[in-house]
Short mmCIF file of C-alpha atoms in Angstrom, two decimals:
data_model
loop_
_atom_site.label_atom_id
_atom_site.label_comp_id
_atom_site.label_asym_id
_atom_site.label_seq_id
_atom_site.Cartn_x
_atom_site.Cartn_y
_atom_site.Cartn_z
CA MET A 1141 -37.66 -101.31 115.26
CA ALA A 1142 -40.15 -98.23 115.30
CA LEU A 1143 -37.06 -95.98 114.90
CA ALA A 1144 -35.91 -97.90 111.71
CA CYS A 1145 -39.35 -98.14 110.30
CA ALA A 1146 -39.79 -94.29 110.91
CA ARG A 1147 -36.54 -93.54 109.14
CA ALA A 1148 -37.45 -95.77 106.19
CA ALA A 1149 -40.96 -93.99 106.24
CA ARG A 1150 -39.45 -90.42 106.25
CA ALA A 1151 -37.22 -91.14 103.49
CA ALA A 1152 -39.73 -92.87 101.29
CA LEU A 1153 -42.42 -90.16 101.93
CA ARG A 1154 -39.86 -87.15 101.88
CA LEU A 1155 -41.14 -85.98 105.19
CA PRO A 1156 -39.47 -83.05 106.43
CA SER A 1157 -38.01 -83.39 110.17
CA ASP A 1158 -39.70 -80.54 111.38
CA ALA A 1159 -43.18 -81.32 109.96
CA SER A 1160 -44.79 -82.35 113.17
CA PRO A 1161 -48.05 -83.54 111.20
CA VAL A 1162 -51.51 -84.50 112.29
CA ALA A 1163 -51.75 -88.24 112.01
CA VAL A 1164 -54.89 -90.01 111.12
CA VAL A 1165 -56.00 -93.75 111.36
CA LEU A 1166 -58.58 -94.53 108.74
CA GLY A 1167 -60.88 -97.43 109.56
CA SER A 1168 -62.90 -99.75 107.57
CA GLY A 1169 -64.32 -98.11 104.43
CA LEU A 1170 -63.12 -94.68 105.42
CA GLY A 1171 -59.85 -94.57 103.53
CA ALA A 1172 -60.94 -92.33 100.67
CA PHE A 1173 -60.19 -89.30 102.92
CA ALA A 1174 -56.50 -89.67 102.19
CA GLU A 1175 -57.38 -88.90 98.52
CA ARG A 1176 -58.10 -85.22 99.43
CA LEU A 1177 -54.53 -84.53 100.60
CA ALA A 1178 -52.68 -82.39 98.36
CA SER A 1179 -48.84 -82.99 97.16
CA GLN A 1180 -49.23 -86.62 98.57
CA THR A 1181 -46.77 -89.40 98.59
CA ALA A 1182 -47.65 -92.89 99.63
CA VAL A 1183 -45.88 -96.07 100.64
CA PRO A 1184 -47.41 -99.59 101.14
CA PHE A 1185 -47.28 -101.03 104.58
CA GLU A 1186 -45.32 -104.00 103.55
CA SER A 1187 -42.46 -102.06 102.10
CA LEU A 1188 -41.64 -100.66 105.53
CA PRO A 1189 -39.38 -102.64 108.06
CA GLY A 1190 -41.52 -104.28 110.71
CA PHE A 1191 -44.65 -103.11 109.24
CA PRO A 1192 -47.00 -106.11 108.48
CA ALA A 1193 -49.58 -105.87 105.74
CA THR A 1194 -53.17 -105.64 106.40
CA THR A 1195 -55.57 -108.46 105.08
CA VAL A 1196 -59.05 -106.97 105.74
CA PRO A 1197 -61.26 -105.81 102.97
CA GLY A 1198 -61.75 -101.86 103.16
CA HIS A 1199 -58.15 -101.48 104.45
CA ARG A 1200 -55.97 -100.40 101.55
CA GLY A 1201 -52.75 -100.60 103.55
CA ARG A 1202 -50.69 -97.45 102.68
CA LEU A 1203 -49.22 -94.73 104.61
CA VAL A 1204 -49.76 -91.34 102.95
CA PHE A 1205 -48.25 -88.04 103.52
CA GLY A 1206 -49.80 -84.81 102.26
CA ASP A 1207 -51.08 -81.47 102.85
CA LEU A 1208 -54.58 -80.25 103.95
CA GLY A 1209 -54.97 -76.44 103.93
CA GLY A 1210 -51.35 -75.99 104.80
CA VAL A 1211 -51.38 -78.49 107.62
CA PRO A 1212 -49.05 -81.55 107.12
CA VAL A 1213 -51.14 -84.80 107.56
CA LEU A 1214 -49.96 -88.43 107.93
CA ALA A 1215 -52.60 -90.81 107.01
CA LEU A 1216 -52.67 -94.58 107.56
CA GLN A 1217 -55.34 -96.05 104.88
CA GLY A 1218 -56.24 -99.12 106.81
CA ARG A 1219 -54.94 -100.63 110.14
CA LEU A 1220 -53.95 -103.91 111.76
CA HIS A 1221 -56.12 -106.01 113.91
CA GLY A 1222 -55.77 -108.65 116.86
CA TYR A 1223 -57.86 -111.14 115.08
CA GLU A 1224 -55.40 -111.06 112.04
CA GLY A 1225 -53.16 -113.04 114.49
CA HIS A 1226 -51.10 -109.87 115.70
CA ASP A 1227 -50.41 -109.42 119.23
CA ALA A 1228 -51.45 -105.84 120.66
CA ALA A 1229 -47.92 -104.29 120.53
CA THR A 1230 -47.88 -105.13 116.70
CA VAL A 1231 -51.41 -103.89 116.20
CA ALA A 1232 -50.17 -100.47 117.75
CA PHE A 1233 -46.93 -100.62 115.80
CA PRO A 1234 -48.00 -98.24 113.00
CA ALA A 1235 -49.19 -95.65 115.67
CA ARG A 1236 -45.71 -96.02 117.49
CA VAL A 1237 -44.08 -95.05 114.09
CA LEU A 1238 -46.50 -92.03 113.71
CA GLY A 1239 -45.27 -90.77 117.19
CA VAL A 1240 -41.83 -91.33 116.39
CA LEU A 1241 -42.18 -89.46 113.24
CA GLY A 1242 -43.21 -86.37 115.46
CA SER A 1243 -46.89 -86.37 114.87
CA ARG A 1244 -48.59 -83.67 117.22
CA ALA A 1245 -51.85 -85.35 117.39
CA LEU A 1246 -53.48 -88.93 116.50
CA VAL A 1247 -56.87 -89.03 115.18
CA VAL A 1248 -58.39 -92.61 115.21
CA THR A 1249 -61.28 -93.61 113.18
CA ASN A 1250 -63.39 -96.65 113.13
CA ALA A 1251 -66.45 -98.28 111.76
CA ALA A 1252 -68.56 -99.56 114.95
CA GLY A 1253 -71.83 -101.07 115.71
CA GLY A 1254 -74.27 -98.99 117.76
CA VAL A 1255 -75.12 -100.36 121.26
CA ASN A 1256 -76.95 -97.12 122.04
CA PRO A 1257 -80.55 -97.71 120.71
CA ASP A 1258 -80.58 -93.90 119.92
CA PHE A 1259 -77.89 -94.43 117.27
CA ALA A 1260 -78.65 -95.12 113.68
CA PRO A 1261 -76.23 -96.29 110.71
CA GLY A 1262 -74.47 -93.30 109.35
CA ASP A 1263 -74.22 -91.65 112.58
CA LEU A 1264 -70.78 -90.00 113.54
CA MET A 1265 -69.72 -90.43 117.28
CA ARG A 1266 -66.93 -88.65 119.06
CA ILE A 1267 -65.21 -91.27 121.40
CA ALA A 1268 -65.28 -89.66 124.76
CA ASP A 1269 -63.72 -92.61 126.40
CA HIS A 1270 -63.23 -96.53 125.88
CA LEU A 1271 -63.67 -99.68 127.51
CA ASN A 1272 -60.74 -102.31 126.67
CA LEU A 1273 -62.55 -105.52 126.69
CA SER A 1274 -60.18 -107.23 124.36
CA GLY A 1275 -58.02 -108.63 127.13
CA ARG A 1276 -54.96 -107.26 125.41
CA ASN A 1277 -52.57 -104.18 126.00
CA PRO A 1278 -49.74 -103.02 123.55
CA LEU A 1279 -47.54 -102.10 126.83
CA LEU A 1280 -47.05 -105.65 128.04
CA GLY A 1281 -43.47 -106.55 128.15
CA PRO A 1282 -40.39 -104.45 128.94
CA ASN A 1283 -41.06 -100.85 128.84
CA GLU A 1284 -39.45 -98.76 126.14
CA ASP A 1285 -38.32 -95.91 128.32
CA ALA A 1286 -37.32 -93.61 125.36
CA LEU A 1287 -41.04 -93.58 124.40
CA GLY A 1288 -42.95 -93.33 127.66
CA ALA A 1289 -43.41 -94.22 131.30
CA ARG A 1290 -43.73 -97.67 132.61
CA PHE A 1291 -47.34 -96.66 133.93
CA PRO A 1292 -49.05 -94.18 131.67
CA ASP A 1293 -52.21 -92.43 132.89
CA LEU A 1294 -55.22 -92.90 130.55
CA SER A 1295 -57.77 -90.62 132.41
CA ARG A 1296 -57.32 -88.19 129.60
CA ALA A 1297 -56.44 -90.58 126.65
CA TYR A 1298 -58.94 -88.56 124.53
CA ASP A 1299 -57.44 -84.92 124.72
CA PRO A 1300 -60.14 -82.27 125.78
CA ARG A 1301 -58.49 -79.78 123.37
CA LEU A 1302 -59.04 -81.92 120.45
CA ALA A 1303 -62.53 -82.85 121.64
CA GLU A 1304 -63.46 -79.15 121.66
CA ALA A 1305 -61.81 -78.68 118.23
CA LEU A 1306 -63.83 -81.44 116.80
CA GLU A 1307 -67.03 -80.17 118.31
CA THR A 1308 -66.42 -76.90 116.91
CA ALA A 1309 -65.73 -78.46 113.43
CA ALA A 1310 -68.79 -80.19 113.56
CA LYS A 1311 -71.04 -77.27 114.38
CA GLU A 1312 -69.53 -75.13 111.63
CA THR A 1313 -70.05 -77.68 109.04
CA GLU A 1314 -73.42 -78.53 110.49
CA ILE A 1315 -72.75 -82.18 110.91
CA ALA A 1316 -74.44 -84.04 113.73
CA LEU A 1317 -71.98 -85.57 116.01
CA ARG A 1318 -72.89 -87.95 118.73
CA ARG A 1319 -70.89 -88.36 121.70
CA GLY A 1320 -70.25 -91.86 123.56
CA ILE A 1321 -68.16 -94.62 124.93
CA TYR A 1322 -66.35 -97.00 122.53
CA ALA A 1323 -65.94 -100.82 123.71
CA GLN A 1324 -63.38 -102.95 121.93
CA ILE A 1325 -63.87 -106.64 121.79
CA THR A 1326 -61.36 -109.19 120.18
CA GLY A 1327 -63.38 -110.44 117.24
CA PRO A 1328 -63.38 -111.47 114.54
CA SER A 1329 -66.91 -112.91 115.55
CA TYR A 1330 -69.59 -110.21 116.05
CA GLU A 1331 -71.07 -109.88 119.53
CA THR A 1332 -74.08 -111.91 120.78
CA ALA A 1333 -77.20 -110.17 121.81
CA ALA A 1334 -76.46 -111.18 125.53
CA GLU A 1335 -73.01 -109.47 124.94
CA VAL A 1336 -74.54 -106.29 123.77
CA ARG A 1337 -76.94 -106.20 126.72
CA ALA A 1338 -73.93 -106.44 129.02
CA LEU A 1339 -72.23 -103.65 127.14
CA ARG A 1340 -74.97 -101.35 127.44
CA LEU A 1341 -74.91 -102.15 131.25
CA LEU A 1342 -71.35 -101.21 131.24
CA GLY A 1343 -72.10 -97.91 129.59
CA ALA A 1344 -70.92 -98.47 126.03
CA ASP A 1345 -72.52 -96.71 123.12
CA ALA A 1346 -70.64 -98.36 120.34
CA VAL A 1347 -68.45 -101.57 119.74
CA GLY A 1348 -65.83 -102.58 117.60
CA MET A 1349 -62.61 -104.62 117.07
CA SER A 1350 -60.07 -101.89 116.87
CA THR A 1351 -58.65 -98.61 117.92
CA VAL A 1352 -57.85 -99.13 121.61
CA PRO A 1353 -54.26 -100.35 121.21
CA GLU A 1354 -53.44 -97.28 119.12
CA VAL A 1355 -54.96 -95.02 121.75
CA ILE A 1356 -52.95 -96.61 124.56
CA ALA A 1357 -49.64 -96.26 122.58
CA ALA A 1358 -50.31 -92.62 121.86
CA ALA A 1359 -51.06 -92.00 125.57
CA HIS A 1360 -47.81 -93.65 126.31
CA GLN A 1361 -46.07 -91.56 124.04
CA GLY A 1362 -47.58 -88.48 125.26
CA ILE A 1363 -49.50 -87.90 121.83
CA PRO A 1364 -52.79 -86.05 122.16
CA CYS A 1365 -55.53 -88.34 120.76
CA CYS A 1366 -59.04 -88.07 119.52
CA GLY A 1367 -61.50 -90.66 118.37
CA ILE A 1368 -64.26 -90.80 115.71
CA SER A 1369 -66.64 -93.93 115.24
CA CYS A 1370 -68.70 -94.28 112.33
CA ILE A 1371 -71.83 -96.16 113.27
CA THR A 1372 -72.30 -98.64 110.60
CA ASN A 1373 -74.96 -100.99 111.86
CA ALA A 1374 -77.20 -101.53 114.87
CA ALA A 1375 -75.50 -104.17 117.28
CA ALA A 1376 -76.68 -107.72 117.88
CA GLY A 1377 -80.03 -107.75 119.53
CA ILE A 1378 -80.87 -104.15 118.66
CA SER A 1379 -80.77 -105.08 114.78
CA HIS A 1380 -82.50 -108.39 113.76
CA THR A 1381 -80.69 -108.64 110.46
CA PRO A 1382 -77.55 -110.72 110.41
CA LEU A 1383 -74.42 -108.50 110.64
CA SER A 1384 -71.81 -108.60 107.96
CA HIS A 1385 -68.68 -106.92 107.09
CA GLN A 1386 -69.91 -106.20 103.74
CA GLU A 1387 -72.55 -104.01 105.47
CA VAL A 1388 -69.99 -102.21 107.56
CA VAL A 1389 -67.90 -101.27 104.46
CA GLU A 1390 -70.99 -100.10 102.33
CA VAL A 1391 -72.45 -97.79 105.10
CA ALA A 1392 -69.02 -96.34 105.89
CA ARG A 1393 -68.59 -95.66 102.04
CA ARG A 1394 -71.96 -93.94 102.02
CA VAL A 1395 -70.92 -91.39 104.58
CA GLU A 1396 -67.50 -90.92 103.34
CA GLY A 1397 -68.45 -87.56 101.93
CA THR A 1398 -69.64 -86.23 105.37
CA PHE A 1399 -66.90 -88.03 107.20
CA ALA A 1400 -64.28 -86.33 105.02
CA ARG A 1401 -65.93 -82.87 105.20
CA LEU A 1402 -65.66 -83.27 109.07
CA LEU A 1403 -62.01 -84.05 109.17
CA CYS A 1404 -61.13 -81.26 106.48
CA ALA A 1405 -62.73 -79.03 109.15
CA PHE A 1406 -61.18 -80.53 112.02
CA ILE A 1407 -57.66 -81.19 111.28
CA PRO A 1408 -56.55 -77.39 110.71
CA ARG A 1409 -58.17 -76.84 114.24
CA ALA A 1410 -56.44 -79.91 115.64
CA ALA A 1411 -53.05 -78.55 114.46
CA ALA A 1412 -53.81 -75.20 116.15
CA ALA A 1413 -55.18 -76.65 119.39
CA VAL A 1414 -51.99 -78.80 120.28
CA PRO A 1415 -48.29 -77.91 120.17
CA ALA A 1416 -45.86 -79.45 117.85
CA ARG A 1417 -43.80 -82.46 118.89
CA LYS A 1418 -40.13 -83.31 118.20
CA ALA A 1419 -39.39 -86.21 115.94
CA LEU A 1420 -37.31 -89.13 117.42
CA ALA A 1421 -36.28 -90.35 113.90
#
């Protein structure tokens, strides 16, 4: 199914077979970055075979192809979530398609709650590693040998070359960039104060409801990956105000400009840091 979807996407987006783009997954409230791409073409998720529509506010649900300073970029404006009723393999399906299209790197972004008490809403955090507390894995079931090995190594799921490129981009743009561990829970309910205390004991700095399935799928396919969290709120027990998705989207949109500046500086460096990959479709 990923091959058929990739072929349809390539035709709809007029994506050259040798493009080897940098791929970006844009999380809640962060989708406006895609509008910065030059010569862009876009296609709605639901128009591609096997590609479910997203139902979450702040996720536009489009696959966009364009150019950023001479670098071809594929951007997902929005993503799928397990709490929408999808299994982990379906959640990771868009990342699978990006890999089949020959993406040389995958940049995953999200809106997250700050577990680290030193973090404040509006901070950007480079994901150094993750805790998969969702109880789900996109690789369950028969292995697709054409995509990757049965037992992929995740010890370097977040590529050090891309991490260095992101840190350099942050310094050159004078954007403060935190570093930390991202924990994924299932959602859609926000975490309790007791759960946040447990997450801190486990070493988490931020918590959210996405990202990990895409990173696992990327690692399975051998795609270098980098992750950025936008801290949109203090997690339960740290903040004493009720949590809401509206607040998450509003804070993410307030930092859109800073976030976009960081990505604009980072993506050319990401393209230079890792080699091109051959498309499968």
